[in-house]
Coordinates of C-alpha atoms in Angstrom, one line a residue:
M10 CA -80.9 6.4 -0.3
Q11 CA -80.7 5.7 3.1
N12 CA -78.0 6.8 4.9
G13 CA -78.0 9.3 1.8
F14 CA -75.5 8.4 -1.1
I15 CA -77.5 9.0 -4.7
K16 CA -76.5 6.9 -6.7
A17 CA -75.3 8.8 -9.9
A18 CA -74.9 8.4 -13.8
A19 CA -73.6 9.6 -17.0
Y20 CA -74.0 7.7 -20.3
T21 CA -73.3 8.6 -23.8
P22 CA -75.3 6.0 -26.3
E23 CA -73.7 5.4 -29.7
I24 CA -76.2 7.5 -31.9
K25 CA -76.7 8.1 -35.4
T26 CA -76.9 11.6 -36.5
A27 CA -80.8 12.7 -37.1
D28 CA -82.2 9.5 -36.4
C29 CA -84.2 9.9 -33.7
R30 CA -85.8 6.9 -33.3
Y31 CA -82.2 5.1 -33.2
N32 CA -81.4 7.1 -30.6
A33 CA -83.8 7.2 -29.0
G34 CA -83.6 3.0 -28.2
Q35 CA -80.4 3.4 -27.5
I36 CA -81.5 5.4 -24.8
L37 CA -83.7 3.1 -23.6
S38 CA -81.3 0.3 -23.9
L39 CA -79.8 2.5 -21.2
M40 CA -82.0 3.3 -19.3
E41 CA -82.8 -0.3 -18.6
K42 CA -79.4 -1.1 -17.7
A43 CA -79.0 1.9 -15.3
A44 CA -82.2 0.7 -13.7
S45 CA -81.7 -2.8 -13.2
D46 CA -77.9 -1.4 -11.4
G47 CA -79.8 0.5 -8.2
V48 CA -79.0 4.1 -10.5
H49 CA -81.4 6.7 -9.2
V50 CA -79.6 9.8 -11.6
L51 CA -79.2 9.0 -15.2
V52 CA -77.7 11.7 -17.4
F53 CA -77.8 11.6 -20.6
P54 CA -75.9 13.7 -22.8
E55 CA -77.0 17.3 -24.7
L56 CA -79.0 16.9 -28.0
C57 CA -78.7 13.7 -27.7
L58 CA -82.1 12.7 -29.7
T59 CA -81.0 14.3 -32.2
G60 CA -77.6 14.2 -31.8
Y61 CA -75.6 18.0 -31.5
T62 CA -74.0 18.3 -35.0
C63 CA -77.0 18.6 -36.7
G64 CA -76.6 22.2 -38.2
D65 CA -79.0 23.3 -40.0
L66 CA -81.2 20.4 -40.1
F67 CA -82.8 21.1 -36.3
L68 CA -84.7 24.1 -38.4
Q69 CA -86.8 21.1 -39.8
N70 CA -89.7 20.4 -38.8
V71 CA -89.3 16.1 -40.0
L72 CA -86.7 15.9 -37.6
L73 CA -88.2 18.6 -34.8
D74 CA -91.0 16.2 -34.9
S75 CA -89.3 13.3 -34.3
A76 CA -87.9 14.4 -31.2
K77 CA -90.7 14.9 -29.5
K78 CA -92.2 12.2 -30.1
M79 CA -89.4 10.4 -29.7
L80 CA -89.0 12.4 -26.1
V81 CA -93.3 11.5 -25.5
E82 CA -92.3 7.5 -26.3
L83 CA -89.1 8.1 -24.0
S84 CA -91.2 9.2 -20.5
R85 CA -93.8 7.1 -21.4
Q86 CA -91.1 4.0 -20.8
S87 CA -89.5 5.9 -17.9
K88 CA -92.7 4.9 -15.8
K89 CA -91.4 1.9 -15.8
F90 CA -88.8 3.1 -13.8
S91 CA -88.1 4.5 -10.1
M92 CA -85.5 6.3 -11.7
I93 CA -85.0 10.1 -13.0
T94 CA -84.1 10.0 -16.7
I95 CA -83.0 13.6 -18.1
I96 CA -82.5 14.0 -22.2
G97 CA -81.3 16.1 -25.0
L98 CA -83.1 17.3 -27.5
P99 CA -84.5 20.6 -29.1
L100 CA -88.1 21.9 -28.9
I101 CA -90.2 24.9 -29.9
Y102 CA -91.7 27.4 -27.2
E103 CA -93.2 30.4 -27.8
S104 CA -91.9 30.4 -31.8
K105 CA -88.0 30.2 -30.5
L106 CA -85.5 26.8 -30.8
F107 CA -84.6 25.8 -27.5
N108 CA -81.8 23.0 -26.5
C109 CA -83.3 21.6 -23.6
A110 CA -83.0 19.1 -21.3
A111 CA -85.8 16.8 -20.3
V112 CA -86.6 15.2 -17.2
L113 CA -88.1 12.2 -17.5
Y114 CA -89.2 10.5 -14.1
Q115 CA -92.2 7.3 -14.0
G116 CA -94.0 8.4 -16.9
K117 CA -93.7 11.9 -16.7
I118 CA -92.4 14.9 -17.9
L119 CA -91.2 17.3 -14.4
G120 CA -90.0 20.0 -16.8
I121 CA -87.9 21.0 -19.3
I122 CA -85.2 23.4 -18.7
P123 CA -83.7 25.7 -22.2
K124 CA -79.4 26.4 -22.2
T125 CA -79.4 29.6 -21.3
E126 CA -75.5 30.8 -22.1
I127 CA -75.3 30.2 -26.5
P128 CA -72.5 29.7 -27.4
N129 CA -71.5 31.4 -31.2
Y130 CA -67.6 31.1 -31.0
S131 CA -64.6 29.0 -32.7
E132 CA -66.5 25.8 -33.7
F133 CA -69.8 26.7 -32.3
Y134 CA -72.4 28.0 -34.1
E135 CA -75.6 27.3 -31.8
L136 CA -76.7 30.7 -32.6
R137 CA -78.2 30.3 -36.1
H138 CA -80.4 27.8 -34.5
F139 CA -81.1 28.3 -30.5
S140 CA -82.6 31.1 -28.8
P141 CA -81.2 31.3 -24.7
A142 CA -83.8 31.0 -21.9
P143 CA -86.2 33.8 -21.4
V144 CA -86.3 35.7 -18.1
K145 CA -89.2 34.0 -16.0
N146 CA -90.1 30.5 -16.2
G147 CA -93.7 29.8 -18.0
I148 CA -95.2 26.0 -19.2
L149 CA -94.6 23.6 -22.9
F150 CA -97.6 21.3 -23.9
I151 CA -96.1 18.1 -25.0
D152 CA -98.9 15.8 -25.3
N153 CA -101.8 18.0 -23.7
E154 CA -99.7 18.0 -21.2
E155 CA -98.5 20.9 -18.8
V156 CA -94.7 20.3 -18.6
P157 CA -93.2 23.6 -16.8
F158 CA -89.8 25.5 -18.6
G159 CA -87.4 27.5 -17.8
N160 CA -84.3 27.8 -16.4
Q161 CA -85.3 28.1 -12.9
L162 CA -87.2 24.9 -11.7
I163 CA -86.0 22.5 -9.1
F164 CA -86.4 19.0 -8.7
R165 CA -87.7 17.9 -4.6
C166 CA -87.1 14.5 -3.2
L167 CA -90.3 14.4 -0.8
E168 CA -89.2 11.9 1.2
M169 CA -85.1 13.0 0.8
P170 CA -85.9 16.1 0.9
E171 CA -81.4 16.0 1.0
F172 CA -82.3 15.3 -2.8
V173 CA -82.7 18.3 -4.7
L174 CA -81.6 18.4 -8.4
G175 CA -80.5 21.1 -10.8
V176 CA -80.2 21.0 -13.9
E177 CA -77.6 23.1 -16.6
I178 CA -76.6 22.8 -20.3
C179 CA -73.1 22.8 -21.3
E180 CA -72.2 26.3 -22.0
D181 CA -73.9 27.2 -18.8
L182 CA -70.9 25.8 -16.5
W183 CA -68.3 27.7 -18.5
V184 CA -69.7 30.9 -18.1
N185 CA -68.7 32.9 -14.9
Q186 CA -72.3 33.0 -13.3
P187 CA -73.3 29.4 -14.4
P188 CA -76.9 28.8 -13.8
S189 CA -76.3 26.3 -11.1
N190 CA -74.7 28.9 -8.8
R191 CA -78.5 30.6 -9.5
H192 CA -79.3 26.3 -8.6
A193 CA -77.1 25.5 -6.1
Q194 CA -78.5 29.2 -3.6
A195 CA -82.2 27.9 -4.1
G196 CA -81.6 24.4 -2.1
A197 CA -79.7 22.3 -5.8
T198 CA -77.7 20.0 -3.8
L199 CA -77.2 17.6 -6.6
I200 CA -76.4 19.5 -10.3
A201 CA -77.1 17.6 -13.9
N202 CA -75.0 19.2 -16.7
L203 CA -75.9 17.0 -20.2
S204 CA -72.8 18.7 -22.7
A205 CA -72.1 17.8 -26.1
S206 CA -67.4 19.2 -25.1
D207 CA -65.5 18.1 -28.4
E208 CA -62.1 17.0 -27.7
V209 CA -59.0 19.1 -29.0
I210 CA -55.8 18.5 -26.4
G211 CA -55.8 20.1 -23.0
K212 CA -59.6 20.5 -23.2
A213 CA -59.9 16.9 -20.9
E214 CA -57.8 18.4 -18.1
F215 CA -59.6 21.8 -17.9
R216 CA -62.8 20.0 -18.2
R217 CA -62.2 18.1 -15.6
Q218 CA -61.2 21.0 -13.4
L219 CA -64.1 23.0 -13.2
V220 CA -66.3 19.6 -13.0
K221 CA -64.1 19.5 -9.5
G222 CA -64.6 22.8 -9.0
Q223 CA -68.0 24.0 -9.6
S224 CA -69.3 20.9 -7.0
A225 CA -66.1 22.4 -4.8
K226 CA -67.6 25.8 -5.0
L227 CA -71.5 24.8 -5.1
I228 CA -70.9 22.4 -2.0
S229 CA -72.7 20.0 -4.7
G230 CA -73.0 16.9 -6.1
Y231 CA -72.4 17.4 -10.0
I232 CA -72.8 14.8 -13.0
Y233 CA -71.5 15.8 -16.6
A234 CA -72.9 14.1 -19.9
D235 CA -70.4 14.4 -22.3
A236 CA -71.7 13.6 -26.1
G237 CA -69.6 10.9 -27.9
M238 CA -70.1 8.0 -31.0
G239 CA -72.1 8.6 -33.5
E240 CA -71.3 12.4 -33.5
S241 CA -70.6 14.1 -37.1
S242 CA -67.5 14.3 -37.4
T243 CA -67.2 16.8 -39.9
D244 CA -65.3 19.1 -37.8
L245 CA -65.1 18.3 -34.3
V246 CA -64.8 14.6 -32.6
F247 CA -66.6 13.6 -29.1
S248 CA -64.7 11.5 -26.9
G249 CA -67.6 10.9 -24.3
H250 CA -66.3 12.5 -21.9
N251 CA -68.6 11.5 -18.7
L252 CA -67.5 12.3 -14.8
I253 CA -69.3 13.2 -12.1
A254 CA -68.0 15.1 -8.5
G255 CA -68.7 15.3 -5.3
N256 CA -67.8 18.5 -2.9
G257 CA -63.9 18.9 -4.7
V258 CA -63.5 15.1 -5.9
I259 CA -64.2 13.7 -8.9
L260 CA -65.7 10.0 -8.1
A261 CA -66.7 8.7 -11.2
E262 CA -64.6 9.0 -14.9
A263 CA -65.3 7.9 -18.0
K264 CA -61.6 9.2 -19.7
P265 CA -61.9 10.4 -23.2
F266 CA -62.4 7.7 -25.9
E267 CA -62.7 4.9 -22.8
G268 CA -66.4 3.8 -22.0
A269 CA -68.5 6.3 -21.9
Q270 CA -69.8 5.2 -18.6
A271 CA -69.6 7.4 -15.6
V272 CA -71.5 5.4 -12.2
S273 CA -70.5 6.3 -8.6
E274 CA -73.0 7.2 -5.2
I275 CA -72.6 10.6 -4.4
D276 CA -73.4 11.6 -0.6
L277 CA -76.2 14.3 -0.3
Q278 CA -76.1 13.7 3.7
E279 CA -72.4 15.3 3.4
I280 CA -73.3 18.1 1.3
I281 CA -76.4 19.9 3.7
F282 CA -73.2 19.1 6.6
E283 CA -70.7 20.9 4.5
R284 CA -73.3 23.8 3.7
R285 CA -74.3 24.2 7.4
K286 CA -71.4 24.3 9.1
I287 CA -70.3 27.1 6.4
N288 CA -71.9 30.1 7.7
T289 CA -70.7 31.7 4.0
V290 CA -73.3 30.0 2.9
H291 CA -76.0 31.7 1.1
P292 CA -79.2 30.8 0.4
L293 CA -81.2 32.3 -3.0
S294 CA -84.5 33.3 -2.3
T295 CA -86.8 30.7 -4.5
E296 CA -89.1 32.9 -5.4
N297 CA -88.6 33.1 -8.9
Y298 CA -88.3 29.4 -8.9
A299 CA -90.3 26.7 -9.4
V300 CA -90.4 23.5 -6.8
I301 CA -91.1 20.3 -8.6
P302 CA -91.6 17.9 -5.7
F303 CA -90.9 14.2 -7.0
S304 CA -91.5 10.7 -5.2
M305 CA -88.7 8.3 -5.0
P306 CA -88.7 5.6 -1.6
L307 CA -86.6 4.8 -0.2
R308 CA -84.0 2.2 -0.5
Q309 CA -80.3 0.9 0.6
T310 CA -78.3 2.0 -1.7
P311 CA -75.0 -0.7 -2.8
L312 CA -72.2 1.0 -2.5
T313 CA -69.8 0.1 -5.2
K314 CA -67.0 3.4 -4.9
K315 CA -64.3 3.3 -2.4
I316 CA -64.7 4.0 1.0
R317 CA -60.8 4.1 2.3
M318 CA -60.3 2.7 5.4
N319 CA -58.3 6.0 6.4
P320 CA -59.8 9.0 5.4
F321 CA -57.1 11.5 6.6
V322 CA -54.4 9.3 4.8
P323 CA -53.9 9.9 0.5
E324 CA -53.3 6.5 -0.8
D325 CA -51.6 7.8 -3.1
T326 CA -47.8 8.1 -2.6
A327 CA -46.7 10.8 -4.3
H328 CA -49.5 13.1 -3.1
L329 CA -49.1 10.7 0.8
R330 CA -45.5 12.6 0.2
E331 CA -46.2 16.2 0.0
R332 CA -48.9 15.8 2.7
C333 CA -46.2 15.0 4.8
E334 CA -43.5 17.3 4.2
L335 CA -46.7 19.5 4.5
I336 CA -47.4 18.5 8.1
F337 CA -43.5 18.9 9.4
S338 CA -43.8 22.7 7.5
I339 CA -46.7 23.1 9.5
Q340 CA -45.5 21.8 12.3
S341 CA -42.2 23.2 12.6
A342 CA -44.0 27.1 11.6
G343 CA -46.0 26.6 14.8
L344 CA -43.1 25.6 17.0
K345 CA -40.8 27.3 15.5
Q346 CA -43.0 30.5 16.6
R347 CA -43.8 29.6 19.9
L348 CA -40.0 29.1 21.2
T349 CA -39.1 32.7 19.4
H350 CA -42.0 34.2 20.7
V351 CA -40.7 33.0 24.4
Q352 CA -37.8 33.6 23.3
A353 CA -37.0 29.8 24.8
K354 CA -33.4 28.9 24.7
S355 CA -34.5 25.0 24.5
A356 CA -36.9 22.8 23.3
V357 CA -38.1 19.4 25.9
V358 CA -38.8 16.5 24.9
G359 CA -39.6 13.4 26.3
V360 CA -38.4 11.0 24.5
S361 CA -40.5 7.2 25.0
G362 CA -39.1 5.1 22.1
G363 CA -42.2 5.2 20.3
L364 CA -44.5 7.1 17.6
D365 CA -45.2 10.4 19.1
S366 CA -42.4 11.4 21.0
T367 CA -40.2 10.5 18.0
L368 CA -42.6 12.6 15.7
A369 CA -42.4 15.5 18.6
L370 CA -37.8 14.7 18.4
L371 CA -38.5 15.1 15.0
V372 CA -39.9 18.1 14.7
S373 CA -37.8 19.5 17.1
V374 CA -34.9 19.2 15.2
R375 CA -36.1 20.8 12.1
V376 CA -37.2 24.0 13.8
M377 CA -33.8 24.0 15.1
K378 CA -31.6 23.2 11.9
E379 CA -34.3 26.4 10.6
L380 CA -33.7 28.6 13.0
G381 CA -29.7 28.1 12.7
R382 CA -29.5 26.0 16.3
P383 CA -27.5 23.4 16.9
M384 CA -29.4 20.1 18.4
T385 CA -28.2 20.1 21.2
D386 CA -30.8 23.1 22.3
V387 CA -33.5 20.3 22.8
V388 CA -33.1 19.0 25.6
A389 CA -34.8 14.4 24.9
V390 CA -35.4 13.3 28.8
T391 CA -35.6 9.6 28.9
M392 CA -37.9 8.6 32.1
P393 CA -38.5 5.2 32.4
S394 CA -40.0 3.2 35.7
F395 CA -41.9 -0.2 36.2
G396 CA -43.1 -1.2 32.3
T397 CA -40.3 0.1 30.2
T398 CA -38.9 -2.1 27.9
G399 CA -34.9 -2.3 26.6
R400 CA -35.8 -1.9 23.7
T401 CA -37.8 0.7 23.5
K402 CA -35.6 2.9 25.7
T403 CA -32.6 1.5 23.1
N404 CA -34.3 2.9 20.4
A405 CA -35.6 6.3 22.4
M406 CA -31.4 6.9 23.1
K407 CA -30.7 6.2 20.3
L408 CA -32.5 7.8 18.2
C409 CA -31.2 11.3 20.7
E410 CA -27.8 10.0 19.7
T411 CA -28.1 9.6 15.7
L412 CA -30.4 13.4 15.4
G413 CA -27.0 15.1 17.9
V414 CA -29.7 15.7 20.5
T415 CA -29.0 17.0 23.9
L416 CA -30.6 13.1 26.1
R417 CA -31.2 13.2 29.9
I418 CA -31.9 10.2 31.5
V419 CA -34.5 10.4 34.7
D420 CA -35.2 6.8 36.4
I421 CA -38.3 8.1 38.1
T422 CA -38.4 4.5 39.5
D423 CA -37.8 6.2 43.0
S424 CA -39.3 9.5 42.5
V425 CA -42.8 7.5 41.8
R426 CA -42.3 4.6 44.7
S427 CA -41.7 7.4 47.4
H428 CA -44.9 8.7 46.5
F429 CA -46.9 5.6 46.5
R430 CA -45.7 5.1 50.5
D431 CA -46.9 9.1 50.8
L432 CA -50.7 8.0 50.3
D433 CA -49.9 4.2 51.5
H434 CA -50.2 2.6 47.8
D435 CA -49.0 -0.5 47.8
E436 CA -47.4 -1.6 44.5
S437 CA -48.6 -4.4 43.7
D438 CA -51.6 -2.6 43.2
H439 CA -51.4 -2.1 39.7
S440 CA -55.0 0.4 39.4
I441 CA -55.3 3.2 37.4
L442 CA -53.0 5.0 40.3
F443 CA -50.2 2.9 39.3
E444 CA -50.6 4.1 36.1
N445 CA -51.0 7.7 36.1
A446 CA -48.9 8.4 39.4
Q447 CA -46.2 8.1 36.5
A448 CA -46.9 9.8 33.6
R449 CA -47.0 12.8 36.3
E450 CA -44.8 12.6 37.6
R451 CA -43.0 12.6 34.1
T452 CA -44.9 15.3 32.9
Q453 CA -43.4 17.4 36.8
V454 CA -39.7 16.0 35.4
L455 CA -40.4 17.7 32.4
M456 CA -41.6 20.9 33.6
D457 CA -38.9 21.6 36.3
I458 CA -36.1 20.2 33.5
C459 CA -37.2 23.3 31.5
H460 CA -37.0 25.3 34.3
Q461 CA -34.0 25.0 34.8
C462 CA -32.9 24.3 30.7
G463 CA -34.8 27.8 30.3
G464 CA -36.8 25.6 27.6
I465 CA -40.7 24.9 27.3
V466 CA -42.0 21.4 27.5
I467 CA -43.1 19.9 23.5
G468 CA -46.4 17.6 24.1
T469 CA -46.9 14.9 22.2
G470 CA -50.5 13.4 22.6
D471 CA -51.4 13.1 19.4
L472 CA -54.6 13.8 17.8
S473 CA -56.4 10.0 18.7
E474 CA -55.8 9.9 22.5
L475 CA -57.5 13.0 22.2
A476 CA -60.2 12.0 21.2
L477 CA -60.3 8.8 23.1
G478 CA -59.1 10.8 26.3
W479 CA -56.6 8.4 26.4
A480 CA -54.1 10.5 28.4
T481 CA -53.9 11.5 31.8
Y482 CA -55.3 14.8 33.2
N483 CA -52.3 17.1 33.3
G484 CA -49.3 14.5 33.3
D485 CA -48.7 13.8 29.6
H486 CA -52.2 15.5 28.6
M487 CA -49.9 18.7 29.4
S488 CA -47.0 21.3 27.9
M489 CA -46.4 24.5 26.3
Y490 CA -47.1 22.8 23.1
G491 CA -48.6 20.2 21.8
V492 CA -47.0 19.8 17.4
N493 CA -49.0 17.3 17.6
S494 CA -52.2 17.8 18.8
S495 CA -54.3 16.9 15.0
I496 CA -52.9 14.6 13.6
P497 CA -54.4 11.9 14.3
K498 CA -52.4 8.5 15.2
T499 CA -52.6 7.2 12.0
L500 CA -50.8 9.2 10.7
V501 CA -48.4 9.9 13.0
R502 CA -47.2 6.3 11.4
F503 CA -47.1 7.4 7.7
L504 CA -45.2 11.0 9.1
V505 CA -42.2 8.8 10.8
H506 CA -42.6 6.6 7.8
Y507 CA -42.2 9.7 5.6
C508 CA -38.7 10.4 7.0
M509 CA -37.1 7.1 7.7
E510 CA -37.4 6.6 3.4
I511 CA -36.2 10.8 3.0
T512 CA -33.6 10.5 5.7
E513 CA -29.9 9.9 4.3
N514 CA -28.9 8.2 8.2
E515 CA -28.3 5.0 8.0
P516 CA -28.4 5.1 11.9
L517 CA -31.0 6.9 12.0
R518 CA -33.0 5.5 9.0
D519 CA -32.5 1.5 10.8
V520 CA -34.2 3.4 14.5
L521 CA -36.8 4.8 12.7
K522 CA -37.6 1.4 11.4
D523 CA -37.9 -0.5 14.5
I524 CA -39.9 2.4 16.3
L525 CA -42.4 2.0 13.8
D526 CA -42.4 -2.0 14.5
T527 CA -42.9 -2.0 18.4
P528 CA -46.7 -2.0 19.3
V529 CA -48.8 1.2 20.4
S530 CA -48.0 1.0 24.7
P531 CA -48.3 3.1 27.2
E532 CA -45.7 1.0 29.1
L533 CA -46.6 1.8 32.9
L534 CA -46.9 -2.2 33.9
P535 CA -43.8 -4.1 34.9
P536 CA -42.8 -6.6 31.5
K537 CA -42.9 -10.3 31.7
N538 CA -39.5 -11.7 31.0
G539 CA -38.2 -7.8 29.7
E540 CA -41.1 -7.7 27.0
M541 CA -44.2 -5.4 27.1
I542 CA -47.6 -6.6 28.2
Q543 CA -50.0 -3.2 28.4
Y544 CA -50.8 -3.0 24.0
T545 CA -52.9 -0.4 23.7
E546 CA -55.1 -0.9 21.2
D547 CA -56.4 -4.0 22.7
L548 CA -57.6 -1.5 25.8
I549 CA -58.9 0.1 23.6
G550 CA -59.1 -1.1 19.5
P551 CA -57.9 -0.3 17.3
Y552 CA -56.5 2.6 16.2
E553 CA -57.4 3.0 11.8
L554 CA -60.7 2.1 13.8
H555 CA -61.2 5.2 15.8
D556 CA -60.0 7.9 13.2
F557 CA -62.3 5.9 11.3
F558 CA -64.8 7.2 13.2
L559 CA -63.2 9.9 14.0
Y560 CA -63.8 11.3 10.7
Y561 CA -67.3 10.7 10.0
T562 CA -67.7 11.9 13.0
I563 CA -66.2 15.1 13.4
R564 CA -66.0 15.8 9.4
R565 CA -68.9 14.7 8.1
G566 CA -71.0 15.1 10.9
F567 CA -72.2 11.3 10.4
T568 CA -74.6 9.2 12.3
P569 CA -73.0 6.4 13.6
A570 CA -75.5 4.7 12.6
K571 CA -74.3 5.7 9.0
I572 CA -71.0 5.5 9.9
R573 CA -71.6 1.7 11.1
Y574 CA -72.9 1.1 7.9
L575 CA -69.8 2.8 6.3
A576 CA -66.9 0.6 8.2
E577 CA -68.4 -2.7 7.3
Y578 CA -68.2 -2.2 3.0
A579 CA -64.4 -0.2 4.5
F580 CA -63.6 -2.8 6.9
K581 CA -64.9 -5.4 5.0
N582 CA -62.3 -8.0 5.3
V583 CA -60.5 -7.3 7.9
Y584 CA -63.3 -7.2 11.7
D585 CA -66.7 -8.3 11.6
A586 CA -69.8 -6.5 12.1
F587 CA -69.8 -7.2 16.0
I588 CA -65.7 -5.7 16.8
I589 CA -66.7 -2.6 14.7
E590 CA -69.4 -2.1 16.9
K591 CA -67.9 -3.1 20.1
W592 CA -65.1 -0.6 19.3
M593 CA -67.8 2.3 17.8
Q594 CA -69.4 2.0 21.2
V595 CA -66.3 2.6 23.7
F596 CA -65.3 5.2 21.1
Y597 CA -68.7 7.6 21.6
K598 CA -68.7 6.0 25.5
R599 CA -64.6 7.9 25.7
F600 CA -65.4 10.6 23.6
F601 CA -67.7 12.5 25.8
A602 CA -66.4 11.7 28.8
Q603 CA -63.1 12.5 27.7
Q604 CA -63.8 15.7 26.6
F605 CA -63.5 18.1 30.2
K606 CA -59.2 17.3 28.8
R607 CA -59.7 18.9 25.5
S608 CA -62.3 22.2 27.0
C609 CA -58.3 22.9 28.4
L610 CA -55.6 21.7 25.8
P611 CA -52.4 23.3 25.7
D612 CA -52.2 25.5 22.2
G613 CA -51.0 23.2 18.9
P614 CA -51.7 24.2 15.3
K615 CA -53.9 23.1 13.1
V616 CA -52.5 20.7 10.6
G617 CA -56.1 19.2 8.8
T618 CA -59.5 19.7 8.5
V619 CA -60.1 17.6 11.7
T620 CA -59.5 19.1 15.4
L621 CA -60.2 18.9 18.3
S622 CA -59.3 22.6 19.6
P623 CA -61.9 24.0 22.4
R624 CA -60.6 27.6 20.5
G625 CA -61.0 26.2 17.3
D626 CA -63.3 23.7 15.7
W627 CA -64.6 22.3 18.0
R628 CA -66.6 23.4 20.5
M629 CA -68.7 21.4 23.0
P630 CA -70.1 20.7 26.7
S631 CA -68.0 18.8 29.1
D632 CA -71.3 17.2 30.4
A633 CA -72.5 16.1 27.0
S634 CA -74.5 13.4 27.1
S635 CA -73.9 10.1 24.9
V636 CA -77.0 8.3 24.5
A637 CA -78.4 9.1 21.4
W638 CA -75.2 8.0 19.8
L639 CA -75.3 5.4 21.2
E640 CA -78.6 4.1 20.1
S641 CA -78.0 5.6 17.1
I642 CA -75.4 2.9 16.4
G643 CA -77.6 -0.3 16.3
K644 CA -80.2 1.9 13.2
E645 CA -80.4 0.8 10.2

């Protein structure tokens, strides 16, 4: 539970219809297993103590008394576990029979939730036996104890306020106004659903989408436990299709007829952050709700779900290709609108032979094709200087040649030397002035060429560089439109790789491959024996780490301590804890110190959920202190 993670499980026991004692034994066995695995919330299917398919046996006192007796026994057994367990059974309340979920914890029944929506169509005949949940909460006496009863109960953890549990049952999810809507508005961050959903063709995908969609709509965790083996197969078959979702993502799934156990960690801190950020999430008055507190000591939750090293990049190949195409479409649409609006005669791009400028050039070429204009309206400018290597210069020229754009070569070495003389600067002094003078001269050249040819300068800097401030102020920091401004470096690489894969132009494919193989470098220091000596990631750290830090800082709002914990887990086979902490220090120091550069960024299209535009998703004072964030890195 530390760092906001709740380990959730949905288990389907193999039951015997109408044999409550046997079923309780199966449930207890799974409770013991879940507890030993560190589960915090365990959900069982609808009516699992009796079986869902008991039919008119539900009207028999023998079955009802047996179920109630086993409920009391399981409640007593739950004292051994620091784990909430939710089981389904029939119970009588004020002379009516209800399809219920019982919430057990530490030897007590915390509450009983009756099913709200009772289906009575197709294969379902529940109204024959069960009544819908009453309008108001009440009290049910079980084993001489008062137990809260009603569909307006939520359960809150005292030690972890983000952990608030709401419960609904099967059909409740399938209607247009699920009870979980109200639960979430009343503060529930985690929804448990006890279900007995029979399996027919096409239903599994629909069920999956329902669970996924409800968790997204509510911004919540969702645990769905489905009936399976042991139910009567007279007319129906149940598959144990268990699902766990978090904020629109399926985290774990026991596919139909396979295993019947789903276990994963749900990040409730992430859910709270999303709700806090989105101002259209409206809380509901809890006036009619009973909020039932429980105490669950905080403990570290060992992660079992995969934490991706590249959170900006989809893992599935087909999804990645689809994402790349969409990103190109967004970039192209934004640039096309800007070129059309200002009636630009050309798009001027500084081309270095690196990844960022390659991507900007590819986008510019695509826009000209869409506008039906000649490729020569893209003016690519390569500006060699002290640090330029033969490899990058050659690649830049080959790239322009294969794309058919206008290429201009402007060697800025003499201009920069003249500037050094004006400042009485020794050329052998390779200080920050030596580097930034080149970057600013290149920008001046680009700006003047764009006036010369009636165009606009297309910015090449990416999101990762903006986060770190890895740009020369009023140098490569500036342009008329930054097409890469919300694309992180790790994704830039995949976009260029995508272009390499889909092109039928073999020379273009070859040059893109070599650009992808070239180390990232600003090439501002003189090479040694023709080879570059300046590698960006040696200076500021691996971009895959910085993009990881950036994603979880901005998109998820996590503390540095939590991000460090996730990074150590995700990169455990790549970087040790010392290296991760070292580059985290660099990330936060630079992120805070370099905000002034982001406060005056040129326009650029928002592509993903993380952007640092001062006019869009990120507004931050340039003089904010990083002290609290740096101190948080070392906290547990």
